[in-house]
Backbone as numpy.savetxt, mean C-alpha at the origin, in Angstrom:
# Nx Ny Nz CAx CAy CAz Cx Cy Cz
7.92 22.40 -13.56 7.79 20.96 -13.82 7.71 20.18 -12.51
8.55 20.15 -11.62 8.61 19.62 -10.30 7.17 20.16 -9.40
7.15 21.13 -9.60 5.92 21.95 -8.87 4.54 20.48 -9.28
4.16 20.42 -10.63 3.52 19.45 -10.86 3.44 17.92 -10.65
4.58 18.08 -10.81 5.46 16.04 -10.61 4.98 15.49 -9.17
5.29 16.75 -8.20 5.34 16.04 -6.95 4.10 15.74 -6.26
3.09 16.60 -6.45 1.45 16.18 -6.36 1.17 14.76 -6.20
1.42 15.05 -7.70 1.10 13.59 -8.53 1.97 12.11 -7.97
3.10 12.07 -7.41 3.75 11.22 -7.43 3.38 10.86 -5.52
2.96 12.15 -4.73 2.45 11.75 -3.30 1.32 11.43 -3.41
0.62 11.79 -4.59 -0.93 10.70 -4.32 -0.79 9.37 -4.76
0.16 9.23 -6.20 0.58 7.80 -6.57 1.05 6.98 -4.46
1.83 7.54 -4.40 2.64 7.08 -3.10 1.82 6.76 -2.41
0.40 7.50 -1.58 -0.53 7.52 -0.79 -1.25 5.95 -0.90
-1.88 6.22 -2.04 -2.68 4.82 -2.95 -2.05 4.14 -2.68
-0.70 3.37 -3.67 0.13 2.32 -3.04 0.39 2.04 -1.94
0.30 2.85 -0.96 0.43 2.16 0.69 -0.38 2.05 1.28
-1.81 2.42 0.59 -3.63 1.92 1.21 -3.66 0.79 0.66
-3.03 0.28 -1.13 -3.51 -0.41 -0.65 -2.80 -2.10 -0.41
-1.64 -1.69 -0.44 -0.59 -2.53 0.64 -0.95 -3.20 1.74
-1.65 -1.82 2.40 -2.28 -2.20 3.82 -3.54 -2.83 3.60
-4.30 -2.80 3.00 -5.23 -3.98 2.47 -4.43 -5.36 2.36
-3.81 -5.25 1.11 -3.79 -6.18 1.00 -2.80 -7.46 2.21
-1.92 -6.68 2.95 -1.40 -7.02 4.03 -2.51 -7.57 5.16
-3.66 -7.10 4.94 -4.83 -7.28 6.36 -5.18 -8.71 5.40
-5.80 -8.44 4.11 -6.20 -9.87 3.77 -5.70 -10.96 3.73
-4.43 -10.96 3.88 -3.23 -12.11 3.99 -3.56 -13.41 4.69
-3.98 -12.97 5.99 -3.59 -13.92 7.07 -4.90 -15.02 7.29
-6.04 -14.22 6.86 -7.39 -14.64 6.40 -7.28 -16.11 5.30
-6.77 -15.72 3.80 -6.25 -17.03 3.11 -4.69 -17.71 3.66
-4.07 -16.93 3.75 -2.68 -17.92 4.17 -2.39 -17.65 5.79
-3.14 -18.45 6.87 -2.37 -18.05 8.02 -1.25 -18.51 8.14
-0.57 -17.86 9.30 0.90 -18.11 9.36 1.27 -18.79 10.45
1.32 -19.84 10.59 1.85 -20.53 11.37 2.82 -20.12 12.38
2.53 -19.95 13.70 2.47 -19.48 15.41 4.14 -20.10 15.29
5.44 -18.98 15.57 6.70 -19.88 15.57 7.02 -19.39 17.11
C-alpha cells in the first residue's frame, strides 16, 4: 500500500510547488509591493 501511496503523493507534492512558484512570480506583476 505505501509502496503505491508515496509515488503518488511526491508527484501531488512536486505540482503544488510548480505551481506555487508560478503563482508567487505572478504576484508582483498585479499587486506590487511597496519598497519598505
Amino acid at each position: 500500500m505505501t509502496e503505491q501511496l508515496f509515488p503518488h503523493l511526491y508527484k501531488v507534492q512536486e505540482i503544488a510547488e510548480k505551481r506555487v512558484e508560478v503563482i508567487m512570480d505572478g504576484l508582483p506583476e498585479k499587486n506590487p509591493v511597496p519598497a519598505k
